[in-house]
Amino acid sequence: MKEFFEQIREKVEEIKNSPGTIFGLVFPYFLIVGILIGLYFISKLEFLSRQKVPPTLRDTVVVADLQMREAKVVPPVKLSEIKNASPQLLSEGETLYKSNCASCHGETGAGGGPASAGLNPAPRNFTSLDGWKNGAKLSQIYTTLQEGIPGSSMVSYDYLLPEQKFALAHYIRTNFVPDPPEDSQSDLDALDATYNLSAGQELPAQIPVAMAKTVISQENKQYLDKVEVALNKIESSPNKNFFSRVTNNGKLALMFLVKNFNNINSEQNFKKIVLINVNQNGFNGNVFNLSEQEWSDLYKLITSVI
Ligand code: HEC
């Protein structure tokens, strides 16, 4: 046993003294480790290439649909009158200010309202003329209320009536702004022209495009169902051949009639409606040769099936 250890000790001594042998012993380990790293890399190649930044950045632009909006009539205002702060406008302004604006701009108009914490930029301090973006003229505050200040929490209040926006602007200018700057006549004219103030406006109702599509396809579905029923009735009626003689496309003709159902309230109207756009509406030129009796029959047939 002792000899065995002795032998090993000698061997170790020997190896220590010859660097070539050390290299010979160590080299295979490095080689194997190197090959393993290589294999690991190859096995992950697909994963690595997937992690590369794509050559073009993904399109993250979200196309916003139209907002739902009720039709609204914006009553005209007389600028020559509304440009003056009447007691009535001021009290209307006060009510509006307290319920819509004080949370950010503060009851005293100096900013720092309870909802202003952490807002950047901070809500404007109306008691100083420093740093206003649009400005403190009547027309400028009106513009701020109409458009909002992009990039800040000052949103647009365009849903308020013109009179309410003037009331707010007067309230702020009268109670908070020191020496509020006056509008020139051309400022007021420009404001009038921009927002059609003295003419008033009728804003049509608006629904999101996506919703409009659903509504239209639902309507079409109803029409199609009716056309299907009407076609079946005609197929099983003795006037089947008569109908196919005057139409190129029976389905199209029925669709046209179903859609115009409300206008087909007399034989006379029926005749007129069919004769407009013959061919496009599914009927054909034979309708021009129909006798009065045949028109009458066609009218009866159609009104009995749709
Ligand atoms: C959610 C908080 C908030 C509310 C509510 C709010 N505002 Fe503001 N408002 C701001 C902020 C923030 C600014 C500063 C924007 C900037 O400097 O970019 C601002 C700025 C303004 C300005 C100055 C615009 C200028 O020219 O720099 C006016 C005027 C104004 N607001 C009026 C109002 C009125 C009137 C109301 C109520 C109808 C209202 N704000 C409600 C946050 C608010």
mmCIF file of C-alpha atoms and ligand atoms in Angstrom:
data_model
loop_
_atom_site.group_PDB
_atom_site.id
_atom_site.type_symbol
_atom_site.label_atom_id
_atom_site.label_comp_id
_atom_site.label_asym_id
_atom_site.label_seq_id
_atom_site.Cartn_x
_atom_site.Cartn_y
_atom_site.Cartn_z
ATOM 1 C CA MET A 1 0.000 0.000 0.000
ATOM 2 C CA LYS A 2 2.698 2.351 1.013
ATOM 3 C CA GLU A 3 4.484 1.560 -2.191
ATOM 4 C CA PHE A 4 1.452 2.422 -4.210
ATOM 5 C CA PHE A 5 1.273 5.915 -2.697
ATOM 6 C CA GLU A 6 4.957 6.287 -3.171
ATOM 7 C CA GLN A 7 4.563 5.476 -6.837
ATOM 8 C CA ILE A 8 1.785 8.013 -7.232
ATOM 9 C CA ARG A 9 3.826 10.703 -5.491
ATOM 10 C CA GLU A 10 6.702 10.012 -7.854
ATOM 11 C CA LYS A 11 4.442 10.177 -10.874
ATOM 12 C CA VAL A 12 3.061 13.539 -9.691
ATOM 13 C CA GLU A 13 6.586 14.860 -9.242
ATOM 14 C CA GLU A 14 7.428 13.673 -12.733
ATOM 15 C CA ILE A 15 4.399 15.375 -14.249
ATOM 16 C CA LYS A 16 5.099 18.600 -12.362
ATOM 17 C CA ASN A 17 8.532 18.735 -13.892
ATOM 18 C CA SER A 18 7.408 18.279 -17.488
ATOM 19 C CA PRO A 19 5.005 20.974 -18.794
ATOM 20 C CA GLY A 20 4.453 18.977 -21.980
ATOM 21 C CA THR A 21 2.769 16.190 -20.019
ATOM 22 C CA ILE A 22 0.564 18.686 -18.136
ATOM 23 C CA PHE A 23 -0.550 20.140 -21.411
ATOM 24 C CA GLY A 24 -1.271 16.651 -22.790
ATOM 25 C CA LEU A 25 -3.446 15.851 -19.797
ATOM 26 C CA VAL A 26 -5.325 19.174 -19.662
ATOM 27 C CA PHE A 27 -5.872 19.687 -23.378
ATOM 28 C CA PRO A 28 -8.663 17.062 -23.825
ATOM 29 C CA TYR A 29 -10.715 18.711 -21.065
ATOM 30 C CA PHE A 30 -10.626 22.101 -22.745
ATOM 31 C CA LEU A 31 -11.396 20.480 -26.047
ATOM 32 C CA ILE A 32 -14.449 18.695 -24.655
ATOM 33 C CA VAL A 33 -15.700 21.835 -22.868
ATOM 34 C CA GLY A 34 -15.204 23.829 -26.092
ATOM 35 C CA ILE A 35 -17.156 21.286 -28.134
ATOM 36 C CA LEU A 36 -19.977 21.268 -25.562
ATOM 37 C CA ILE A 37 -20.272 25.060 -25.655
ATOM 38 C CA GLY A 38 -20.330 24.865 -29.458
ATOM 39 C CA LEU A 39 -23.082 22.256 -29.429
ATOM 40 C CA TYR A 40 -25.119 24.265 -26.939
ATOM 41 C CA PHE A 41 -24.794 27.346 -29.131
ATOM 42 C CA ILE A 42 -25.934 25.421 -32.228
ATOM 43 C CA SER A 43 -28.911 23.969 -30.390
ATOM 44 C CA LYS A 44 -29.984 27.523 -29.442
ATOM 45 C CA LEU A 45 -29.387 29.053 -32.887
ATOM 46 C CA GLU A 46 -33.045 29.245 -33.791
ATOM 47 C CA PHE A 47 -33.911 30.840 -30.464
ATOM 48 C CA LEU A 48 -31.082 33.379 -30.825
ATOM 49 C CA SER A 49 -32.129 34.404 -34.309
ATOM 50 C CA ARG A 50 -35.698 34.854 -33.136
ATOM 51 C CA GLN A 51 -34.503 37.262 -30.473
ATOM 52 C CA LYS A 52 -33.013 39.622 -33.033
ATOM 53 C CA VAL A 53 -34.654 43.055 -33.336
ATOM 54 C CA PRO A 54 -36.922 42.858 -36.384
ATOM 55 C CA PRO A 55 -35.642 45.009 -39.288
ATOM 56 C CA THR A 56 -38.738 47.169 -39.185
ATOM 57 C CA LEU A 57 -40.423 48.120 -35.958
ATOM 58 C CA ARG A 58 -43.865 46.738 -35.525
ATOM 59 C CA ASP A 59 -46.635 49.221 -36.387
ATOM 60 C CA THR A 60 -48.097 50.188 -33.059
ATOM 61 C CA VAL A 61 -50.233 53.038 -34.367
ATOM 62 C CA VAL A 62 -53.794 52.430 -33.285
ATOM 63 C CA VAL A 63 -56.213 53.991 -35.715
ATOM 64 C CA ALA A 64 -58.882 55.536 -33.556
ATOM 65 C CA ASP A 65 -62.461 55.145 -34.684
ATOM 66 C CA LEU A 66 -64.927 58.028 -34.666
ATOM 67 C CA GLN A 67 -66.492 58.920 -31.353
ATOM 68 C CA MET A 68 -70.173 58.376 -30.747
ATOM 69 C CA ARG A 69 -71.815 61.804 -30.817
ATOM 70 C CA GLU A 70 -75.377 62.976 -30.657
ATOM 71 C CA ALA A 71 -76.595 65.495 -33.184
ATOM 72 C CA LYS A 72 -76.458 68.917 -31.627
ATOM 73 C CA VAL A 73 -77.508 72.399 -32.540
ATOM 74 C CA VAL A 74 -75.006 74.977 -31.295
ATOM 75 C CA PRO A 75 -76.989 78.178 -30.857
ATOM 76 C CA PRO A 76 -75.458 81.377 -32.281
ATOM 77 C CA VAL A 77 -74.045 83.984 -29.888
ATOM 78 C CA LYS A 78 -73.785 87.745 -30.303
ATOM 79 C CA LEU A 79 -70.104 88.489 -29.841
ATOM 80 C CA SER A 80 -70.687 92.195 -29.338
ATOM 81 C CA GLU A 81 -72.735 91.325 -26.237
ATOM 82 C CA ILE A 82 -71.086 88.202 -24.921
ATOM 83 C CA LYS A 83 -67.632 89.814 -24.923
ATOM 84 C CA ASN A 84 -68.750 91.784 -21.857
ATOM 85 C CA ALA A 85 -68.828 90.113 -18.462
ATOM 86 C CA SER A 86 -72.456 90.483 -17.361
ATOM 87 C CA PRO A 87 -73.464 89.485 -13.804
ATOM 88 C CA GLN A 88 -75.479 86.652 -15.307
ATOM 89 C CA LEU A 89 -72.474 85.285 -17.257
ATOM 90 C CA LEU A 90 -70.264 85.622 -14.172
ATOM 91 C CA SER A 91 -72.615 83.638 -11.991
ATOM 92 C CA GLU A 92 -73.013 80.957 -14.652
ATOM 93 C CA GLY A 93 -69.206 80.899 -14.905
ATOM 94 C CA GLU A 94 -68.826 80.507 -11.162
ATOM 95 C CA THR A 95 -71.108 77.470 -11.031
ATOM 96 C CA LEU A 96 -69.344 75.853 -13.970
ATOM 97 C CA TYR A 97 -65.894 76.660 -12.581
ATOM 98 C CA LYS A 98 -66.605 75.174 -9.175
ATOM 99 C CA SER A 99 -67.922 71.932 -10.584
ATOM 100 C CA ASN A 100 -65.503 71.435 -13.496
ATOM 101 C CA CYS A 101 -62.277 73.298 -12.928
ATOM 102 C CA ALA A 102 -61.623 73.988 -9.238
ATOM 103 C CA SER A 103 -60.508 70.404 -8.627
ATOM 104 C CA CYS A 104 -57.331 71.207 -10.588
ATOM 105 C CA HIS A 105 -57.057 74.983 -10.716
ATOM 106 C CA GLY A 106 -58.157 75.503 -7.101
ATOM 107 C CA GLU A 107 -61.076 77.505 -5.670
ATOM 108 C CA THR A 108 -58.872 80.603 -5.682
ATOM 109 C CA GLY A 109 -57.591 80.006 -9.208
ATOM 110 C CA ALA A 110 -54.014 79.690 -8.014
ATOM 111 C CA GLY A 111 -53.643 76.055 -9.095
ATOM 112 C CA GLY A 112 -52.955 73.309 -6.590
ATOM 113 C CA GLY A 113 -56.520 71.937 -6.445
ATOM 114 C CA PRO A 114 -56.969 68.496 -4.878
ATOM 115 C CA ALA A 115 -56.767 66.719 -8.272
ATOM 116 C CA SER A 116 -53.590 68.532 -9.304
ATOM 117 C CA ALA A 117 -51.156 66.454 -7.237
ATOM 118 C CA GLY A 118 -48.477 64.942 -9.458
ATOM 119 C CA LEU A 119 -49.700 66.545 -12.672
ATOM 120 C CA ASN A 120 -46.913 67.612 -14.989
ATOM 121 C CA PRO A 121 -47.303 70.274 -16.281
ATOM 122 C CA ALA A 122 -49.191 71.529 -13.241
ATOM 123 C CA PRO A 123 -52.589 73.200 -13.741
ATOM 124 C CA ARG A 124 -52.149 76.890 -14.577
ATOM 125 C CA ASN A 125 -52.057 79.384 -11.743
ATOM 126 C CA PHE A 126 -54.496 82.015 -13.045
ATOM 127 C CA THR A 127 -53.333 84.649 -10.569
ATOM 128 C CA SER A 128 -50.119 85.214 -12.491
ATOM 129 C CA LEU A 129 -49.649 85.942 -16.175
ATOM 130 C CA ASP A 130 -46.483 83.826 -16.331
ATOM 131 C CA GLY A 131 -46.224 80.772 -18.562
ATOM 132 C CA TRP A 132 -49.611 80.804 -20.286
ATOM 133 C CA LYS A 133 -49.522 78.812 -23.493
ATOM 134 C CA ASN A 134 -52.541 80.226 -25.294
ATOM 135 C CA GLY A 135 -52.917 83.303 -23.144
ATOM 136 C CA ALA A 136 -55.441 85.019 -20.904
ATOM 137 C CA LYS A 137 -57.434 87.022 -23.449
ATOM 138 C CA LEU A 138 -61.098 86.101 -23.710
ATOM 139 C CA SER A 139 -60.538 84.599 -27.159
ATOM 140 C CA GLN A 140 -57.472 82.685 -25.961
ATOM 141 C CA ILE A 141 -59.201 81.108 -22.963
ATOM 142 C CA TYR A 142 -62.092 80.234 -25.283
ATOM 143 C CA THR A 143 -59.617 78.485 -27.597
ATOM 144 C CA THR A 144 -58.081 76.596 -24.659
ATOM 145 C CA LEU A 145 -61.519 75.356 -23.621
ATOM 146 C CA GLN A 146 -62.395 74.370 -27.165
ATOM 147 C CA GLU A 147 -59.141 72.587 -28.010
ATOM 148 C CA GLY A 148 -57.558 71.665 -24.676
ATOM 149 C CA ILE A 149 -53.770 71.909 -24.260
ATOM 150 C CA PRO A 150 -52.240 68.899 -26.021
ATOM 151 C CA GLY A 151 -49.761 66.926 -23.940
ATOM 152 C CA SER A 152 -51.284 68.000 -20.643
ATOM 153 C CA SER A 153 -54.219 67.014 -18.493
ATOM 154 C CA MET A 154 -56.042 70.141 -19.678
ATOM 155 C CA VAL A 155 -58.545 68.387 -21.926
ATOM 156 C CA SER A 156 -60.965 69.917 -24.396
ATOM 157 C CA TYR A 157 -64.315 71.098 -23.055
ATOM 158 C CA ASP A 158 -65.793 71.445 -26.526
ATOM 159 C CA TYR A 159 -69.052 69.871 -25.379
ATOM 160 C CA LEU A 160 -69.880 73.037 -23.411
ATOM 161 C CA LEU A 161 -72.052 75.533 -25.271
ATOM 162 C CA PRO A 162 -70.297 78.674 -26.550
ATOM 163 C CA GLU A 163 -72.087 80.740 -23.920
ATOM 164 C CA GLN A 164 -70.798 78.463 -21.153
ATOM 165 C CA LYS A 165 -67.230 78.755 -22.438
ATOM 166 C CA PHE A 166 -67.510 82.549 -22.476
ATOM 167 C CA ALA A 167 -68.991 82.454 -18.971
ATOM 168 C CA LEU A 168 -66.005 80.455 -17.699
ATOM 169 C CA ALA A 169 -63.495 82.705 -19.433
ATOM 170 C CA HIS A 170 -65.140 85.820 -17.929
ATOM 171 C CA TYR A 171 -65.237 84.250 -14.470
ATOM 172 C CA ILE A 172 -61.529 83.403 -14.584
ATOM 173 C CA ARG A 173 -60.502 86.778 -16.003
ATOM 174 C CA THR A 174 -62.655 88.784 -13.614
ATOM 175 C CA ASN A 175 -61.843 86.930 -10.413
ATOM 176 C CA PHE A 176 -58.312 85.584 -10.766
ATOM 177 C CA VAL A 177 -56.243 87.163 -13.533
ATOM 178 C CA PRO A 178 -54.521 90.415 -12.554
ATOM 179 C CA ASP A 179 -54.913 93.041 -15.322
ATOM 180 C CA PRO A 180 -56.332 90.616 -17.850
ATOM 181 C CA PRO A 181 -55.257 91.478 -21.427
ATOM 182 C CA GLU A 182 -58.058 92.746 -23.688
ATOM 183 C CA ASP A 183 -59.016 91.310 -27.076
ATOM 184 C CA SER A 184 -58.784 93.488 -30.146
ATOM 185 C CA GLN A 185 -61.674 93.510 -32.587
ATOM 186 C CA SER A 186 -59.639 91.347 -34.938
ATOM 187 C CA ASP A 187 -59.033 88.764 -32.170
ATOM 188 C CA LEU A 188 -62.782 88.492 -31.730
ATOM 189 C CA ASP A 189 -63.447 88.367 -35.464
ATOM 190 C CA ALA A 190 -60.908 85.581 -35.852
ATOM 191 C CA LEU A 191 -62.520 83.635 -33.008
ATOM 192 C CA ASP A 192 -65.931 84.107 -34.592
ATOM 193 C CA ALA A 193 -64.676 82.910 -37.959
ATOM 194 C CA THR A 194 -62.874 79.899 -36.507
ATOM 195 C CA TYR A 195 -65.816 78.545 -34.519
ATOM 196 C CA ASN A 196 -68.782 79.942 -36.488
ATOM 197 C CA LEU A 197 -69.961 81.657 -33.337
ATOM 198 C CA SER A 198 -72.379 84.204 -34.736
ATOM 199 C CA ALA A 199 -73.844 81.789 -37.261
ATOM 200 C CA GLY A 200 -74.318 78.877 -34.911
ATOM 201 C CA GLN A 201 -73.740 75.323 -36.028
ATOM 202 C CA GLU A 202 -75.606 72.124 -36.582
ATOM 203 C CA LEU A 203 -73.407 69.193 -35.745
ATOM 204 C CA PRO A 204 -74.663 65.950 -37.259
ATOM 205 C CA ALA A 205 -74.795 62.797 -35.164
ATOM 206 C CA GLN A 206 -71.856 60.502 -35.598
ATOM 207 C CA ILE A 207 -71.336 56.840 -34.817
ATOM 208 C CA PRO A 208 -68.126 54.791 -34.913
ATOM 209 C CA VAL A 209 -67.414 53.222 -38.314
ATOM 210 C CA ALA A 210 -67.213 49.753 -36.763
ATOM 211 C CA MET A 211 -70.689 50.167 -35.338
ATOM 212 C CA ALA A 212 -72.027 51.526 -38.632
ATOM 213 C CA LYS A 213 -70.750 48.405 -40.390
ATOM 214 C CA THR A 214 -72.573 46.148 -37.967
ATOM 215 C CA VAL A 215 -75.766 48.137 -38.342
ATOM 216 C CA ILE A 216 -75.563 48.037 -42.139
ATOM 217 C CA SER A 217 -74.861 44.327 -42.271
ATOM 218 C CA GLN A 218 -77.734 43.664 -39.891
ATOM 219 C CA GLU A 219 -80.038 45.734 -42.088
ATOM 220 C CA ASN A 220 -78.841 43.884 -45.162
ATOM 221 C CA LYS A 221 -79.443 40.593 -43.423
ATOM 222 C CA GLN A 222 -83.052 41.619 -42.785
ATOM 223 C CA TYR A 223 -83.471 42.617 -46.423
ATOM 224 C CA LEU A 224 -81.921 39.367 -47.621
ATOM 225 C CA ASP A 225 -84.281 37.338 -45.461
ATOM 226 C CA LYS A 226 -87.263 39.189 -46.924
ATOM 227 C CA VAL A 227 -85.978 38.695 -50.478
ATOM 228 C CA GLU A 228 -85.571 34.974 -49.841
ATOM 229 C CA VAL A 229 -89.161 34.671 -48.624
ATOM 230 C CA ALA A 230 -90.477 36.722 -51.577
ATOM 231 C CA LEU A 231 -88.530 34.621 -54.090
ATOM 232 C CA ASN A 232 -89.977 31.420 -52.697
ATOM 233 C CA LYS A 233 -93.494 32.827 -52.912
ATOM 234 C CA ILE A 234 -92.985 33.846 -56.546
ATOM 235 C CA GLU A 235 -91.526 30.437 -57.408
ATOM 236 C CA SER A 236 -94.691 28.787 -56.257
ATOM 237 C CA SER A 237 -97.057 31.334 -57.813
ATOM 238 C CA PRO A 238 -98.707 31.032 -61.255
ATOM 239 C CA ASN A 239 -97.075 34.357 -62.181
ATOM 240 C CA LYS A 240 -93.592 32.893 -61.939
ATOM 241 C CA ASN A 241 -92.946 33.084 -65.692
ATOM 242 C CA PHE A 242 -94.333 36.584 -65.956
ATOM 243 C CA PHE A 243 -91.873 37.740 -63.270
ATOM 244 C CA SER A 244 -88.911 36.070 -64.954
ATOM 245 C CA ARG A 245 -89.876 37.634 -68.291
ATOM 246 C CA VAL A 246 -89.540 41.190 -66.934
ATOM 247 C CA THR A 247 -86.422 40.632 -64.815
ATOM 248 C CA ASN A 248 -82.822 39.794 -65.635
ATOM 249 C CA ASN A 249 -81.992 39.143 -62.010
ATOM 250 C CA GLY A 250 -85.017 38.365 -59.883
ATOM 251 C CA LYS A 251 -83.121 38.470 -56.624
ATOM 252 C CA LEU A 252 -81.677 41.895 -57.377
ATOM 253 C CA ALA A 253 -85.085 43.176 -58.456
ATOM 254 C CA LEU A 254 -86.670 42.015 -55.206
ATOM 255 C CA MET A 255 -83.823 43.478 -53.155
ATOM 256 C CA PHE A 256 -84.372 46.808 -54.913
ATOM 257 C CA LEU A 257 -88.098 46.685 -54.229
ATOM 258 C CA VAL A 258 -87.689 45.582 -50.610
ATOM 259 C CA LYS A 259 -85.322 48.495 -49.971
ATOM 260 C CA ASN A 260 -87.724 50.908 -51.636
ATOM 261 C CA PHE A 261 -90.745 49.372 -49.966
ATOM 262 C CA ASN A 262 -91.774 52.616 -48.288
ATOM 263 C CA ASN A 263 -92.006 54.403 -51.633
ATOM 264 C CA ILE A 264 -94.136 51.742 -53.287
ATOM 265 C CA ASN A 265 -97.409 53.057 -51.946
ATOM 266 C CA SER A 266 -99.351 53.234 -55.213
ATOM 267 C CA GLU A 267 -99.310 51.518 -58.550
ATOM 268 C CA GLN A 268 -98.225 54.784 -60.129
ATOM 269 C CA ASN A 269 -95.194 55.094 -57.853
ATOM 270 C CA PHE A 270 -94.365 51.459 -58.303
ATOM 271 C CA LYS A 271 -94.232 51.935 -62.054
ATOM 272 C CA LYS A 272 -92.035 55.005 -61.717
ATOM 273 C CA ILE A 273 -89.619 53.313 -59.341
ATOM 274 C CA VAL A 274 -89.236 50.267 -61.572
ATOM 275 C CA LEU A 275 -88.708 52.326 -64.709
ATOM 276 C CA ILE A 276 -85.889 54.365 -63.165
ATOM 277 C CA ASN A 277 -82.646 52.463 -63.676
ATOM 278 C CA VAL A 278 -84.034 49.449 -65.489
ATOM 279 C CA ASN A 279 -81.198 46.877 -65.748
ATOM 280 C CA GLN A 280 -79.356 48.188 -62.678
ATOM 281 C CA ASN A 281 -82.366 47.358 -60.542
ATOM 282 C CA GLY A 282 -82.673 43.820 -61.867
ATOM 283 C CA PHE A 283 -85.586 44.497 -64.226
ATOM 284 C CA ASN A 284 -85.136 44.397 -68.010
ATOM 285 C CA GLY A 285 -86.352 46.282 -71.074
ATOM 286 C CA ASN A 286 -89.533 44.190 -71.322
ATOM 287 C CA VAL A 287 -91.103 46.392 -68.689
ATOM 288 C CA PHE A 288 -91.378 49.162 -71.283
ATOM 289 C CA ASN A 289 -93.815 47.023 -73.298
ATOM 290 C CA LEU A 290 -96.139 46.126 -70.438
ATOM 291 C CA SER A 291 -99.806 46.954 -70.834
ATOM 292 C CA GLU A 292 -101.681 48.767 -68.077
ATOM 293 C CA GLN A 293 -103.250 45.453 -67.098
ATOM 294 C CA GLU A 294 -99.823 43.807 -66.863
ATOM 295 C CA TRP A 295 -98.491 46.635 -64.709
ATOM 296 C CA SER A 296 -101.429 46.113 -62.473
ATOM 297 C CA ASP A 297 -100.730 42.384 -62.251
ATOM 298 C CA LEU A 298 -97.050 42.972 -61.551
ATOM 299 C CA TYR A 299 -97.918 45.479 -58.831
ATOM 300 C CA LYS A 300 -100.319 43.013 -57.212
ATOM 301 C CA LEU A 301 -97.789 40.228 -57.434
ATOM 302 C CA ILE A 302 -95.006 42.275 -55.854
ATOM 303 C CA THR A 303 -97.117 43.747 -53.066
ATOM 304 C CA SER A 304 -98.418 40.319 -52.215
ATOM 305 C CA VAL A 305 -94.921 38.854 -51.756
ATOM 306 C CA ILE A 306 -92.821 41.582 -50.136
HETATM 307 C C1 HEC B 1 -57.379 67.508 -14.661
HETATM 308 C C2 HEC B 1 -56.953 68.814 -14.271
HETATM 309 C C3 HEC B 1 -57.577 70.015 -14.941
HETATM 310 C C4 HEC B 1 -58.904 70.389 -14.985
HETATM 311 C C5 HEC B 1 -60.094 69.642 -14.394
HETATM 312 C C6 HEC B 1 -58.941 71.637 -15.687
HETATM 313 N N1 HEC B 1 -57.680 72.020 -16.076
HETATM 314 FE FE1 HEC B 1 -57.191 73.749 -17.012
HETATM 315 N N2 HEC B 1 -55.256 73.184 -17.031
HETATM 316 C C7 HEC B 1 -54.757 72.019 -16.501
HETATM 317 C C8 HEC B 1 -53.329 71.957 -16.740
HETATM 318 C C9 HEC B 1 -52.423 70.832 -16.345
HETATM 319 C C10 HEC B 1 -52.997 73.138 -17.418
HETATM 320 C C11 HEC B 1 -51.619 73.565 -17.894
HETATM 321 C C12 HEC B 1 -51.340 72.998 -19.275
HETATM 322 C C13 HEC B 1 -49.954 73.348 -19.779
HETATM 323 O O1 HEC B 1 -49.326 74.252 -19.243
HETATM 324 O O2 HEC B 1 -49.576 72.699 -20.773
HETATM 325 C C14 HEC B 1 -54.212 73.893 -17.572
HETATM 326 C C15 HEC B 1 -54.285 75.131 -18.178
HETATM 327 C C16 HEC B 1 -55.428 75.873 -18.274
HETATM 328 C C17 HEC B 1 -55.493 77.196 -18.846
HETATM 329 C C18 HEC B 1 -54.309 78.006 -19.348
HETATM 330 C C19 HEC B 1 -54.053 77.741 -20.814
HETATM 331 C C20 HEC B 1 -52.829 78.514 -21.277
HETATM 332 O O3 HEC B 1 -53.011 79.385 -22.122
HETATM 333 O O4 HEC B 1 -51.744 78.184 -20.850
HETATM 334 C C21 HEC B 1 -56.782 77.612 -18.757
HETATM 335 C C22 HEC B 1 -57.357 78.932 -19.214
HETATM 336 C C23 HEC B 1 -57.536 76.533 -18.167
HETATM 337 N N3 HEC B 1 -56.677 75.496 -17.877
HETATM 338 C C24 HEC B 1 -58.869 76.594 -17.893
HETATM 339 C C25 HEC B 1 -59.598 75.550 -17.341
HETATM 340 C C26 HEC B 1 -61.022 75.581 -17.137
HETATM 341 C C27 HEC B 1 -61.913 76.756 -17.434
HETATM 342 C C28 HEC B 1 -61.359 74.380 -16.608
HETATM 343 C C29 HEC B 1 -62.746 73.877 -16.294
HETATM 344 C C30 HEC B 1 -63.714 73.884 -17.348
HETATM 345 C C31 HEC B 1 -60.159 73.593 -16.481
HETATM 346 N N4 HEC B 1 -59.098 74.333 -16.936
HETATM 347 C C32 HEC B 1 -60.109 72.338 -15.942
HETATM 348 C C33 HEC B 1 -55.464 71.051 -15.827
HETATM 349 C C34 HEC B 1 -56.821 71.044 -15.648
#
